[in-house]
Coordinates of C-alpha atoms in Angstrom, one line a residue:
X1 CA 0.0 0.0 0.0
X2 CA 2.6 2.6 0.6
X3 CA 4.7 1.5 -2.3
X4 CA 1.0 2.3 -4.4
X5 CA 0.4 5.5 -2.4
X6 CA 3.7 6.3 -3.7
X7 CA 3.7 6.0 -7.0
X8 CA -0.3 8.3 -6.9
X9 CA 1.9 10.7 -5.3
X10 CA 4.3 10.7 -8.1
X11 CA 1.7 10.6 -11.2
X12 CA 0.5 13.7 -9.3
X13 CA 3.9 15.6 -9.4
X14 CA 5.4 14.0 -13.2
X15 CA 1.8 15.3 -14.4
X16 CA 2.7 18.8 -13.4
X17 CA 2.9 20.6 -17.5
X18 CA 6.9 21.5 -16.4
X19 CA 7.7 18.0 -15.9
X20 CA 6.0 16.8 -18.5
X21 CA 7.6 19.2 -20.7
X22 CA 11.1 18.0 -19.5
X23 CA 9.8 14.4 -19.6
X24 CA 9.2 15.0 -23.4
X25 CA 12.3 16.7 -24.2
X26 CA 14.1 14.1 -22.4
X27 CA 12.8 10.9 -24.5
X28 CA 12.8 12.4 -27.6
X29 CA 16.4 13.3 -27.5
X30 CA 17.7 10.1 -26.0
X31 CA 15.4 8.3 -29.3
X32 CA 17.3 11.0 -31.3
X33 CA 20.8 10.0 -30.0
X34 CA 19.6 6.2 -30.4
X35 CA 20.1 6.6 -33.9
X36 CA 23.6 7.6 -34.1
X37 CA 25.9 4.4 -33.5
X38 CA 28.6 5.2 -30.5
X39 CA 27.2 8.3 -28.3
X40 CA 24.8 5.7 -26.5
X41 CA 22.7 6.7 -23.2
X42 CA 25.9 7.3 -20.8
X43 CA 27.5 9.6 -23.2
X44 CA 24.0 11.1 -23.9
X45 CA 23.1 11.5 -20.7
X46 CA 26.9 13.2 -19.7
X47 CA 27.1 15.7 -22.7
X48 CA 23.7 16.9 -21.5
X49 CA 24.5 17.3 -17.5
X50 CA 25.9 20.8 -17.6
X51 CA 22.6 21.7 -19.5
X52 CA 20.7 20.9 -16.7
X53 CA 22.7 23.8 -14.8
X54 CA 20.3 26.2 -12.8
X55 CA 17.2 23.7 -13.0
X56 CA 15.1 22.5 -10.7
X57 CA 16.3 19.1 -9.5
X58 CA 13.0 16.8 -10.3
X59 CA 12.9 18.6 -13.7
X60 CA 16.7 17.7 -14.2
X61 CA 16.4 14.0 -13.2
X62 CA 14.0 13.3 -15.2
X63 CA 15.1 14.7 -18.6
X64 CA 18.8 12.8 -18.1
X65 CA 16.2 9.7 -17.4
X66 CA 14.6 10.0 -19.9
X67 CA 17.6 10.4 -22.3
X68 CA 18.5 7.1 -20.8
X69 CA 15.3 4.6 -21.5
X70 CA 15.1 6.9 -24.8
X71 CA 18.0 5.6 -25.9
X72 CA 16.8 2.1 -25.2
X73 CA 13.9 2.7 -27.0
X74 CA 15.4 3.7 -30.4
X75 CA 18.1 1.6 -30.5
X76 CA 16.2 -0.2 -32.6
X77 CA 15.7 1.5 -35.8
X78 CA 18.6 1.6 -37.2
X79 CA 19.6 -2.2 -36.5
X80 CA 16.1 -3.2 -38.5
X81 CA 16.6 -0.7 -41.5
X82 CA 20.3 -0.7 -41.5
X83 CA 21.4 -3.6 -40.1
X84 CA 23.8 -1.5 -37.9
X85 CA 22.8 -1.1 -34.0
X86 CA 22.1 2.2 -32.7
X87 CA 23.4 1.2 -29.5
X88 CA 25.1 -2.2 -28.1
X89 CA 22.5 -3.5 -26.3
X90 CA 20.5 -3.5 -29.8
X91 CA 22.9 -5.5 -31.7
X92 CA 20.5 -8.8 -31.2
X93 CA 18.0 -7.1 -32.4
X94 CA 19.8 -6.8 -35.7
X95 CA 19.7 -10.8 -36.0
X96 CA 16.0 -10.9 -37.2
X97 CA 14.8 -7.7 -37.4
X98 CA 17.2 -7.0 -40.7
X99 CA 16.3 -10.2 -42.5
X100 CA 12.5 -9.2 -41.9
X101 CA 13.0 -5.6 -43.1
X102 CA 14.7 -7.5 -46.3
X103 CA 11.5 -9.7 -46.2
X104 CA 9.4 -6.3 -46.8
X105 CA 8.1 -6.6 -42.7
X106 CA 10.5 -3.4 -42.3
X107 CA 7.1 -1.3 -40.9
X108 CA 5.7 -4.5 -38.5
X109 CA 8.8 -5.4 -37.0
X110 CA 9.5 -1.6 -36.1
X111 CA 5.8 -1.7 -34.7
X112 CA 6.6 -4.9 -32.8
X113 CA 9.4 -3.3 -31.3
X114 CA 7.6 -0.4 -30.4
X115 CA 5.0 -2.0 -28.6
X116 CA 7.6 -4.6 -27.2
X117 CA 9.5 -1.9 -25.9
X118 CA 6.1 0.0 -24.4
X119 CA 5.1 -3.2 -22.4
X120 CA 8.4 -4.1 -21.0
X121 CA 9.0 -0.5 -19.9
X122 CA 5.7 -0.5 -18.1
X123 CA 6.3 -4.0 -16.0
X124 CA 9.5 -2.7 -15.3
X125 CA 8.5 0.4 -13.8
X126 CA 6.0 -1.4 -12.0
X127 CA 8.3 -4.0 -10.7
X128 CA 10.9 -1.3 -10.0
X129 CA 7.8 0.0 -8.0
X130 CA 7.1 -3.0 -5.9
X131 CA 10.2 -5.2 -5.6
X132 CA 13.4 -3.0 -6.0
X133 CA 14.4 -3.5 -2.1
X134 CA 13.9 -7.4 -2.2
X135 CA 16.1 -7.5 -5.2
X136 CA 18.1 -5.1 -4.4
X137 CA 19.0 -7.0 -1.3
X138 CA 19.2 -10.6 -3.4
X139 CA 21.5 -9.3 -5.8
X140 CA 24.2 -8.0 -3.0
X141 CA 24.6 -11.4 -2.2
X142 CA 26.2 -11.8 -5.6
X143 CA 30.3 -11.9 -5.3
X144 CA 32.9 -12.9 -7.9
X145 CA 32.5 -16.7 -7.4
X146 CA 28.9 -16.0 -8.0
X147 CA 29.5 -13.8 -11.0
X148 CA 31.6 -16.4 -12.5
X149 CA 29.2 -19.3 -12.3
X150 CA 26.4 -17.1 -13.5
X151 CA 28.7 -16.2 -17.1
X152 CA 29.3 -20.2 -17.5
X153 CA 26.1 -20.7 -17.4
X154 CA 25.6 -17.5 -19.7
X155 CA 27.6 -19.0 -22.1
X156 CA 26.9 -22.8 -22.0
X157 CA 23.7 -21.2 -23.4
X158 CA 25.5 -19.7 -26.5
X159 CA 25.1 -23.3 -28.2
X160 CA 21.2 -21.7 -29.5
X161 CA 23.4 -19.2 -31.4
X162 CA 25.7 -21.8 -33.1
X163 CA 23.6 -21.9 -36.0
X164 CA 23.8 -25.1 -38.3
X165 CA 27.6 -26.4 -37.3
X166 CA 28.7 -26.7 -33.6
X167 CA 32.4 -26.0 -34.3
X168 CA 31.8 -22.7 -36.3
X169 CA 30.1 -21.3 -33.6
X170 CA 32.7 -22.7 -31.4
X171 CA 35.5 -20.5 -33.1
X172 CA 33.2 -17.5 -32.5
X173 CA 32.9 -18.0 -29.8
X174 CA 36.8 -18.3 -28.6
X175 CA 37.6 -15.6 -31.0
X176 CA 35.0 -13.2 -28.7
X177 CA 36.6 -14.9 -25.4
X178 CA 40.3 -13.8 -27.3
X179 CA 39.5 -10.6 -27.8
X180 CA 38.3 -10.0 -24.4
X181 CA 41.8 -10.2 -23.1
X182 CA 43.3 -7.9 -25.1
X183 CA 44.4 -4.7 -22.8
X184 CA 46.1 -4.0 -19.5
X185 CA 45.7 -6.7 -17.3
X186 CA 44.0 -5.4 -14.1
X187 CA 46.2 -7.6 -11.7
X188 CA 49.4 -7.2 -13.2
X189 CA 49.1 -4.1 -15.0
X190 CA 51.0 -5.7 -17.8
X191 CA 49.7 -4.7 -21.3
X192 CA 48.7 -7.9 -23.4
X193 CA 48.3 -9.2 -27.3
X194 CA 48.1 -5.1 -28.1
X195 CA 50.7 -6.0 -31.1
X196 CA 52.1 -2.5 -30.0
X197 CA 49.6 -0.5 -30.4
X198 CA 48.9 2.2 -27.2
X199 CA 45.2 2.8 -28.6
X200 CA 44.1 -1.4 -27.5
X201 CA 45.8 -0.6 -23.6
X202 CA 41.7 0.2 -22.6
X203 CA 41.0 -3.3 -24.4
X204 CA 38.9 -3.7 -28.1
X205 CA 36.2 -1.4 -28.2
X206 CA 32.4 -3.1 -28.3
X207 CA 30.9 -0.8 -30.6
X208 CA 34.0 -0.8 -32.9
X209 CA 33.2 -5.0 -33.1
X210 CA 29.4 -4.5 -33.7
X211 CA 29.8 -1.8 -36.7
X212 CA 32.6 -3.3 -38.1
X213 CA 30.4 -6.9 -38.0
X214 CA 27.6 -5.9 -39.2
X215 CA 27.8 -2.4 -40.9
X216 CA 30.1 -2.5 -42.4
X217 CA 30.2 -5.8 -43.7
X218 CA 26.5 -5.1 -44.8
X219 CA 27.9 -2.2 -46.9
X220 CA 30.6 -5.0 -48.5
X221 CA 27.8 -6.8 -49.2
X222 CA 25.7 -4.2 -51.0
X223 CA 28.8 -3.2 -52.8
X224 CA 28.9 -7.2 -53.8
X225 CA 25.7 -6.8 -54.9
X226 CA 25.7 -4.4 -57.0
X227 CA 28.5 -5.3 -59.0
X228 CA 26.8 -8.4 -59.5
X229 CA 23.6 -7.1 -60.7
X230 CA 21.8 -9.0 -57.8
X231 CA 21.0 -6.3 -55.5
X232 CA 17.7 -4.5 -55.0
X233 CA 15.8 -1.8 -53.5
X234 CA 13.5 -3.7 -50.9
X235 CA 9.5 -3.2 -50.9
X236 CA 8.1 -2.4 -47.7
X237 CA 4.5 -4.7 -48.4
X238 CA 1.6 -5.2 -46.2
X239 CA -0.2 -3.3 -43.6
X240 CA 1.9 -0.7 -41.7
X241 CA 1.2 -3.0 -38.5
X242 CA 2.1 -6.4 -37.4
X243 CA -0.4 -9.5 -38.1
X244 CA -2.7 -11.2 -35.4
X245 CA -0.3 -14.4 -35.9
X246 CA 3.1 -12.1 -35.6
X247 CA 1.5 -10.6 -32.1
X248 CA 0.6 -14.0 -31.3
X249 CA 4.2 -15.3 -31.3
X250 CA 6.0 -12.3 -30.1
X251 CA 3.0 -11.6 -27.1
X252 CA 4.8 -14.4 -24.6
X253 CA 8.0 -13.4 -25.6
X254 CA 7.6 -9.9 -24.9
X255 CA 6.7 -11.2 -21.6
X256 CA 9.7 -13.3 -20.8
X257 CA 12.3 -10.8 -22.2
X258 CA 10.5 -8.2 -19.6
X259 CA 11.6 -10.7 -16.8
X260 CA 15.0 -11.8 -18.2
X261 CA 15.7 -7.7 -18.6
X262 CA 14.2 -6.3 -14.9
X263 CA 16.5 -9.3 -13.7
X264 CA 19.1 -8.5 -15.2
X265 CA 19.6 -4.8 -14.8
X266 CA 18.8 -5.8 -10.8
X267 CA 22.2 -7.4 -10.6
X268 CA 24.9 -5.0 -11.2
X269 CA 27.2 -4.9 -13.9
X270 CA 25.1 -6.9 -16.0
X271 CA 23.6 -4.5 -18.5
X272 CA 21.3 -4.6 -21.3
X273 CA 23.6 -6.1 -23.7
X274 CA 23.6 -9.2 -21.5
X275 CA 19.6 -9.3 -21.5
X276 CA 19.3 -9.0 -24.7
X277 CA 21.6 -12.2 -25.7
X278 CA 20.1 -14.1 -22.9
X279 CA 16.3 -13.3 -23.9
X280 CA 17.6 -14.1 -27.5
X281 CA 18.9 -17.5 -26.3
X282 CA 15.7 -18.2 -24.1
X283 CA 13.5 -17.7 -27.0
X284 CA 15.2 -20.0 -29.5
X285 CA 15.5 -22.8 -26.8
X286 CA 12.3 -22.9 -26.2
X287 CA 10.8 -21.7 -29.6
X288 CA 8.8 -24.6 -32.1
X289 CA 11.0 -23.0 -35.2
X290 CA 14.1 -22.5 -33.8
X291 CA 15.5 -22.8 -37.7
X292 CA 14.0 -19.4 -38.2
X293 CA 15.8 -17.7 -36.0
X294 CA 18.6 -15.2 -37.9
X295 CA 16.1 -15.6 -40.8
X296 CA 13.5 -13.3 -39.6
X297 CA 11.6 -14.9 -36.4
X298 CA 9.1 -12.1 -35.2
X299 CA 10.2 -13.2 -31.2
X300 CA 14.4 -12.4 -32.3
X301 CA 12.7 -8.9 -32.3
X302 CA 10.3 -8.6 -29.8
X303 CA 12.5 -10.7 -26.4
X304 CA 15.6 -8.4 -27.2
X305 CA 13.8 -5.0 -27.6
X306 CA 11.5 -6.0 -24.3
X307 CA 14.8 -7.3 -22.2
X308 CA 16.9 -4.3 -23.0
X309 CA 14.0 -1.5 -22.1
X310 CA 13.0 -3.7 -19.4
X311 CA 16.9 -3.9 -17.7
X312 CA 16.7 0.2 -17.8
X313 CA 14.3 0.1 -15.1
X314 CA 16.0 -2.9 -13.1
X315 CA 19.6 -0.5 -12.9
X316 CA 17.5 1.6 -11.0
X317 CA 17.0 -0.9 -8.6
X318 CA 20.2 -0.4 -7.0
X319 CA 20.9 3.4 -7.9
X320 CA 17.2 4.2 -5.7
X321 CA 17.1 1.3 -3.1
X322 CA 20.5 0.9 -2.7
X323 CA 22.8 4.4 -3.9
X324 CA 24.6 2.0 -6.0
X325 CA 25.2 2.5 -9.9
X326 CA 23.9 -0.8 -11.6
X327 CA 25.0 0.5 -15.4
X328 CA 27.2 3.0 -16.7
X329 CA 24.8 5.9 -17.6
X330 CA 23.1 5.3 -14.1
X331 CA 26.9 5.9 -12.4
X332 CA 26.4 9.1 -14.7
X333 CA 22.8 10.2 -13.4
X334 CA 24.2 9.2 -9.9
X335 CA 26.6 11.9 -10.4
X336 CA 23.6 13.9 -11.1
X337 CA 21.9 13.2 -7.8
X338 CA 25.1 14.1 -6.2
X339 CA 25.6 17.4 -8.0
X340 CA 21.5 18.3 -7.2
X341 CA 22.9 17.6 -3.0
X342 CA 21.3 14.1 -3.4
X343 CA 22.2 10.9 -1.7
X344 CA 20.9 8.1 -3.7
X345 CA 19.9 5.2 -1.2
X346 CA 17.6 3.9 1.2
X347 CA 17.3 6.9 3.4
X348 CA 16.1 9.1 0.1
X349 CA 12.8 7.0 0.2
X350 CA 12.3 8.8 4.1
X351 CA 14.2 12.1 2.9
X352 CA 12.8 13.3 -0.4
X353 CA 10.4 11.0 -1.4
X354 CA 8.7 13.6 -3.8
X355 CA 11.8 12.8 -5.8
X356 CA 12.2 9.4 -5.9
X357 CA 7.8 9.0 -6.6
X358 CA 8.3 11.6 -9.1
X359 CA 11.2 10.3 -10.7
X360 CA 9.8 6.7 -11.0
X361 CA 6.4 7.9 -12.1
X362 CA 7.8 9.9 -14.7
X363 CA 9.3 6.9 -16.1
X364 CA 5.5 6.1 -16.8
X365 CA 4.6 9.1 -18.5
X366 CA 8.0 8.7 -20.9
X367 CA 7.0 5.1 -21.7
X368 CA 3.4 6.7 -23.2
X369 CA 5.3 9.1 -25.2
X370 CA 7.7 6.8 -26.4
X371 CA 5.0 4.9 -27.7
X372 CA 2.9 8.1 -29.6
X373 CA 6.2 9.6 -30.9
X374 CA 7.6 6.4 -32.1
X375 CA 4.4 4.6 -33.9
X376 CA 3.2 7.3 -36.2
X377 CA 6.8 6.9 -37.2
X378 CA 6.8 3.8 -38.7
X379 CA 5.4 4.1 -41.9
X380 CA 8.3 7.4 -42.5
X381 CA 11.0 5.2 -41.0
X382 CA 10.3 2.5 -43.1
X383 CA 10.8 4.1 -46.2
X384 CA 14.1 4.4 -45.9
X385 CA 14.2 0.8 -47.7
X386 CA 13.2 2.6 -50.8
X387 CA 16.2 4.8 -51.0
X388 CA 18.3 3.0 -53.8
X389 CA 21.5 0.8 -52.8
X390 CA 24.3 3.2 -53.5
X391 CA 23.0 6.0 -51.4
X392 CA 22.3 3.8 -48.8
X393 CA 25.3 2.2 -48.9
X394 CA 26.9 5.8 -47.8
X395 CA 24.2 6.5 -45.5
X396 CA 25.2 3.7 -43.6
X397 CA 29.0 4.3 -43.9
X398 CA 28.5 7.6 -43.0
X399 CA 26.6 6.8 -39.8
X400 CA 28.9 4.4 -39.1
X401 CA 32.0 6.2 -39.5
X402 CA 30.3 9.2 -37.4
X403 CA 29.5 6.5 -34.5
X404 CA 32.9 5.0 -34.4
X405 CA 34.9 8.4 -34.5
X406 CA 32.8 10.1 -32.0
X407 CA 33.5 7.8 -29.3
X408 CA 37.0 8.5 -29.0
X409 CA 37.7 10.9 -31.5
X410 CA 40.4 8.7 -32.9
X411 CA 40.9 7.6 -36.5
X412 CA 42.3 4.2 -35.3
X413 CA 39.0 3.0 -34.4
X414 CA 37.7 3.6 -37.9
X415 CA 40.7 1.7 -38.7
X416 CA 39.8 -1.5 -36.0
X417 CA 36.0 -1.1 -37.5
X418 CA 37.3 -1.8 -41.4
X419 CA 39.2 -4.8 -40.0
X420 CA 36.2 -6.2 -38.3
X421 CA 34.1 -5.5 -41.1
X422 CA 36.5 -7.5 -43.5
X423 CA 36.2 -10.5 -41.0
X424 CA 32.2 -10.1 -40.6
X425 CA 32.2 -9.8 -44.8
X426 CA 34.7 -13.5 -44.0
X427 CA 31.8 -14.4 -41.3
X428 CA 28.8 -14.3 -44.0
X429 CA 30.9 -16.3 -46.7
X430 CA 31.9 -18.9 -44.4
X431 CA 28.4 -19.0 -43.1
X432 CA 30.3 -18.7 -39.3
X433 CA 27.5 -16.9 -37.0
X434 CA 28.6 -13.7 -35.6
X435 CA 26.9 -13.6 -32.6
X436 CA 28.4 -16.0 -30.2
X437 CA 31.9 -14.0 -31.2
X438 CA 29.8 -10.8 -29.7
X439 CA 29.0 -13.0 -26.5
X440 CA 32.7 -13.9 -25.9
X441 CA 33.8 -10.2 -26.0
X442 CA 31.1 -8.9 -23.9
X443 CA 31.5 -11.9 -21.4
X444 CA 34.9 -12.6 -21.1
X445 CA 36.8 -9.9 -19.5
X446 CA 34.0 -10.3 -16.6
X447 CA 34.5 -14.2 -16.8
X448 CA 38.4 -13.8 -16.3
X449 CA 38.4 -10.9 -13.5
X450 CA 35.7 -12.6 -11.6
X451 CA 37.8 -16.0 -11.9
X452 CA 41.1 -14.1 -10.4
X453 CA 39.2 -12.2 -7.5
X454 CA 37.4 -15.7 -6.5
X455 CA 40.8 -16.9 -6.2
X456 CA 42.5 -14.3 -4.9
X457 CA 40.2 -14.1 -2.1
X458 CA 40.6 -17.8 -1.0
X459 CA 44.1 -18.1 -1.5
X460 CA 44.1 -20.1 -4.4
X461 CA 41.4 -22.7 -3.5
X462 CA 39.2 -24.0 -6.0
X463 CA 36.6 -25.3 -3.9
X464 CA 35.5 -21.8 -3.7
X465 CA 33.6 -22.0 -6.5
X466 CA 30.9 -25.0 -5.0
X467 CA 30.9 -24.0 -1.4
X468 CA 28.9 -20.9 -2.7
X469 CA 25.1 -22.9 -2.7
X470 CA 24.5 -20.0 -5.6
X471 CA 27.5 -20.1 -7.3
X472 CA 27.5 -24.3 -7.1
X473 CA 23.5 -24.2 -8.4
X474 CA 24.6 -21.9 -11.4
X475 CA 27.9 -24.3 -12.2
X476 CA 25.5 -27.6 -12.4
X477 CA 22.6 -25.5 -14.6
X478 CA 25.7 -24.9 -17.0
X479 CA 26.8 -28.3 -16.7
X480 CA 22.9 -29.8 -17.8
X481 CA 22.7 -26.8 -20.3
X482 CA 26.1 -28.1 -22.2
X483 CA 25.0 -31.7 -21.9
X484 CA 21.7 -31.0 -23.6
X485 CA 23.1 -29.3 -26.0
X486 CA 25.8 -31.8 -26.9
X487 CA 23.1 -34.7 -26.2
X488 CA 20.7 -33.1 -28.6
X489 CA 22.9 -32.6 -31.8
X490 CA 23.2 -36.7 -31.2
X491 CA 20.0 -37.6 -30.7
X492 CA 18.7 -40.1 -33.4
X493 CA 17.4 -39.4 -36.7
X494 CA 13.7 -39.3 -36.8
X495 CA 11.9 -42.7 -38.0
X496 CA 10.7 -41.4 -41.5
X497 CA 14.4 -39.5 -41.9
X498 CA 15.7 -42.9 -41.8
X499 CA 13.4 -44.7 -43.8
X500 CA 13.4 -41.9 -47.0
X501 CA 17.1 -42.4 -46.3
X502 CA 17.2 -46.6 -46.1
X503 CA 14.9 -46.0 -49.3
X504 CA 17.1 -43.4 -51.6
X505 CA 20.0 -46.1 -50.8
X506 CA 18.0 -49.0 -52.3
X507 CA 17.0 -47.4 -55.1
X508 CA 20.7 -46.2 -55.6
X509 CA 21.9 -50.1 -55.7
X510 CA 19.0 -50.9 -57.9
X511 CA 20.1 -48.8 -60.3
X512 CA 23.5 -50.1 -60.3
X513 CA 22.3 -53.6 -60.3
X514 CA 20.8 -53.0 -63.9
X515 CA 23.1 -50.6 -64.9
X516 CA 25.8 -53.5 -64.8
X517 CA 22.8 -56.1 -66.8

C-alpha cells in the first residue's frame, strides 16, 4: 500500500505541465541519439549534464532519465533498417529484425518493437515500484564466485546461437573470449596481445566489433551486390502494423524478455547487452521453429527489444534502493543526484520521497510518449528501404564512421571497424554466426576478472567455486545446459528420416544392379 500511495503521489507531481515538458524533451532526445551508432545513453546523458545547470532538480532527473530509457527505446531502428545497432544493447535485435525488413516486414517489426518496448517498460517500472528492495538485497549477495558461475552458465547457453555447425560457432565464440583479453591486465598491469599498439591498452572497443560486424560488412555486401547485378531496393509490403499471428508469437516473448531484462539490470554490472543475448537464447530454446531464428523470427525482435528496455528500469534498482550504480549511464545520473545535493539510497525514500515517486512515475509518462512519438513513425522510417542501394550504402558508412569516431575521437577506431568488417564480410561467406563472437567479448573480460578475485580471495582454493550454494546451483545448470546441447545434436534421426534415407539407398543399388545387366 505505501509503495502504491507512492507512485499516486508521483503521477501527481510528473503530471505537473513542467515536468511533462522535460519528460518529453528528455525521451525524444535520447530516441534521437539512439540513432547515431557510438554516443549511446551514458554519453547522452553526460554531454547533457551541464545543461541541466540552474534547473530545478525533479525537472533535471527526469530529462537525463529519460535520455537514458530513450536511448533504449530507439536503439532499434537503425539495427532493422540498416542492419547497424544504434546502440550495443541492440545488436540482437539486428539478428532478425534486418532479415524481416529485407523480407518487406521493415514497418511491422518496427511496430513490434515499439510495442515490445512500451510493455516491458511498463512492467519494469512497476516491478521497480514494488520489488526494488527485495532485489536489491538478493542481488548483494552476488560476489565474484557468483559472477563467474552465472557467465558459464551465460555461455553454455550460447550453443542456440551456433547456428547449423557446432564448431563454427565454437570459433566465434573463442575468437569473442580472445578478444576480451586484449588490454592491461587489471592484476598485473602488464599490457597484453596489443601487437604494440597504445590505442588497444583500454582493451577492443564493443561498438567498434558490432559496426565493423555488421555495418560494415552489410555495406561489402551491398557493394557485392551491386557489382553483381543482384541487388535491389527492398519493398516495404503489407499493412503498416504487425499480423494477429506475428502478435501472437511475439506476445509471450515480450513477456519473458521483460523478466530476463528487470533481472538482469537488478544485478549489477550486468547491463542490457547481456539481456538481450540471454532473452535471445531463451527464446530460440524454447521456440517450435528455432531454424527461423537469424532468418527473420518475429520473437528475435520482440525478447531483445523488451529485455533491454526492461533492464533500464531494473539498474535503477540499486541506484534508488541501494545508492549504488547498476549500469554505466546510471553511475552518470548518480553523479547527477550528487551534484542536485542528493544521496541516492535507502534513506532518500524517508528524505525526499517527492523525488524518488516523481522520478519513478515519470518513467510512466516517458513510456506513453515513447510509444505516440515512435508509432506514427513507422510508416516514414520505413521508407528508408526505398532509398536506392548506393545512397544507402553511404548512408550507412557515414553513420557508421560518425558512430565510431565520436567515441573516442580517434581515426584508429575507424581503422579496427574496417578490420572487423572485412572479418564479418569472412563471417557471411563462411556461413560462421557472428553472434556468439559478440557474446565472448562482452562476457569474457568479466569471466576472467571474476575467476582471479574468486581466487585471490581464498588463497588459491578452488573449492571456492561449489561452497557458494548460488555459485555451485549456477555451475550444475551450466553443466545440464552443455549436456543438452551436446546430447541433442546426437540424438537419433527421426523414423521417416531414416526410412526416405534406407529407401534413396536401395534405389541407388537398384540402379546399379541393372546398370551393370
Amino acid at each position: 500500500m505505501d509503495s502504491l500511495q507512492g507512485i499516486l503521489h508521483g503521477l501527481a507531481i510528473a503530471a505537473t505541465p513542467t515536468h511533462v515538458l522535460y519528460t518529453l524533451a528528455g525521451v525524444f532526445i535520447g530516441t534521437m541519439i539512439s540513432h547515431l551508432p557510438g554516443i549511446g545513453p551514458s554519453a547522452g546523458i553526460a554531454l547533457l549534464i551541464p545543461v541541466t545547470f540552474g534547473m530545478d532538480p525533479m525537472s533535471a532527473l527526469m530529462m537525463l532519465t529519460g535520455i537514458y530509457y530513450g536511448c533504449m527505446y530507439g536503439g532499434a531502428v537503425t539495427a532493422i533498417l540498416l542492419n547497424t545497432p544504434g546502440d550495443a544493447a541492440a545488436v540482437m535485435t539486428v539478428l532478425d529484425g534486418y532479415p524481416l525488413a529485407r523480407k518487406g516486414r521493415a514497418a511491422a517489426t518496427l511496430a513490434i518493437a515499439a510495442v515490445s518496448s512500451f510493455i516491458a517498460g511498463m512492467i519494469g517500472v512497476t516491478a521497480l515500484s514494488f520489488v526494488a528492495a527485495p532485489l536489491a538485497a538478493v542481488a548483494l549477495h552476488f560476489g565474484p564466485t557468483e559472477y563467474f558461475a552465472l557467465i558459464c552458465f551465460a555461455l553454455s547457453t550460447v550453443s542456440a546461437l551456433h547456428g547449423k555447425s557446432l564448431a563454427k560457432g565454437m570459433i566465434a565464440v573463442f575468437m569473442g573470449l580472445g578478444l576480451a583479453t586484449v588490454g592491461i591486465d587489471l592484476q598485473s598491469g602488464v599490457p597484453r596481445f596489443t601487437l604494440g599498439f597504445t590505442e588497444l591498452l583500454d582493451r577492443v572497443n564493443f561498438l567498434v566489433v558490432v559496426v565493423g560486424l555488421f555495418a560494415i560488412a552489410e555495406v561489402s555486401r551491398m557493394v557485392e551486390g551491386t557489382l553483381g547485378g543482384t541487388l535491389h531496393t527492398v519493398r516495404v509490403e503489407g499493412k503498416l502494423w504487425f499480423t494477429r499471428a506475428e502478435w501472437r508469437r511475439a506476445r509471450p516473448a515480450i513477456l519473458r524478455g521483460s523478466s530476463v531484462g528487470f533481472l538482469c539490470g537488478a544485478a549489477p554490472g550486468l547491463g542490457g547487452t547481456l539481456a538481450a543475448m540471454l532473452s535471445y537464447v531463451l527464446e530460440k530454446k524454447l521456440s517450435k521453429h528455432p531454424e527461423e531464428f537469424g532468418h527473420g523470427a518475429i520473437e528475435g525482435v520482440a525478447a531483445p527489444e523488451a529485455a533491454t528496455n526492461a533492464d533500464t528500469c531494473g539498474a535503477f534498482v540499486h541506484l534508488l534502493a541501494l545508492g549504488v550504480p547498476g549500469s554505466g549511464a546510471t553511475a552518470v545520473i548518480m553523479g547527477a543526484f550528487i551534484m542536485y545535493g542528493l544521496q541516492p539510497g535507502p534513506m532518500l525514500f524517508h528524505t525526499n520521497p517527492d523525488i524518488v515517486w516523481g522520478l519513478i512515475a515519470s518513467m510512466y509518462v516517458g513510456n506513453i510518449m515513447l510509444l505516440v512519438l515512435n508509432l506514427p513513425l513507422v510508416g516514414i522510417l520505413s521508407r528508408i528501404l526505398y532509398v536506392p542501394p548506393g545512397i544507402l550504402l553511404c548512408v550507412i558508412l557515414a553513420i557508421a564512421s560518425i558512430g565510431v569516431f565520436s567515441f573516442n575521437s580517434d581515426t584508429f577506431d575507424l581503422y579496427l571497424a574496417l578490420v572487423f568488417g572485412m572479418l564479418g564480410y569472412a563471417f557471411r561467406r563462411f556461413d560462421i554466426p557472428k553472434a556468439p563472437l559478440l557474446f565472448g567479448l562482452i562476457l569474457g573480460h568479466t569471466l576472467e576478472q571474476s575467476f582471479r578475485q574468486a581466487l585471490t580471495i581464498s588463497n588459491g582454493d578452488p573449492t571456492v567455486f561449489v561452497r557458494s550454494p548460488i555459485a555451485a546451483g549456477l555451475l550444475v545448470c551450466a553443466t545440464i545446459s552443455v549436456s543438452a546441447s551436446v546430447w541433442s545434436r546426437r540424438k537419433p534421426r527421426n523414423v521417416i528420416q531414416q526410412a526416405k534415407e534406407e529407401a534413396d539407398e536401395q534405389i541407388a543399388e537398384h540402379h546399379l544392379v541393372n546398370g551393370r545387366h
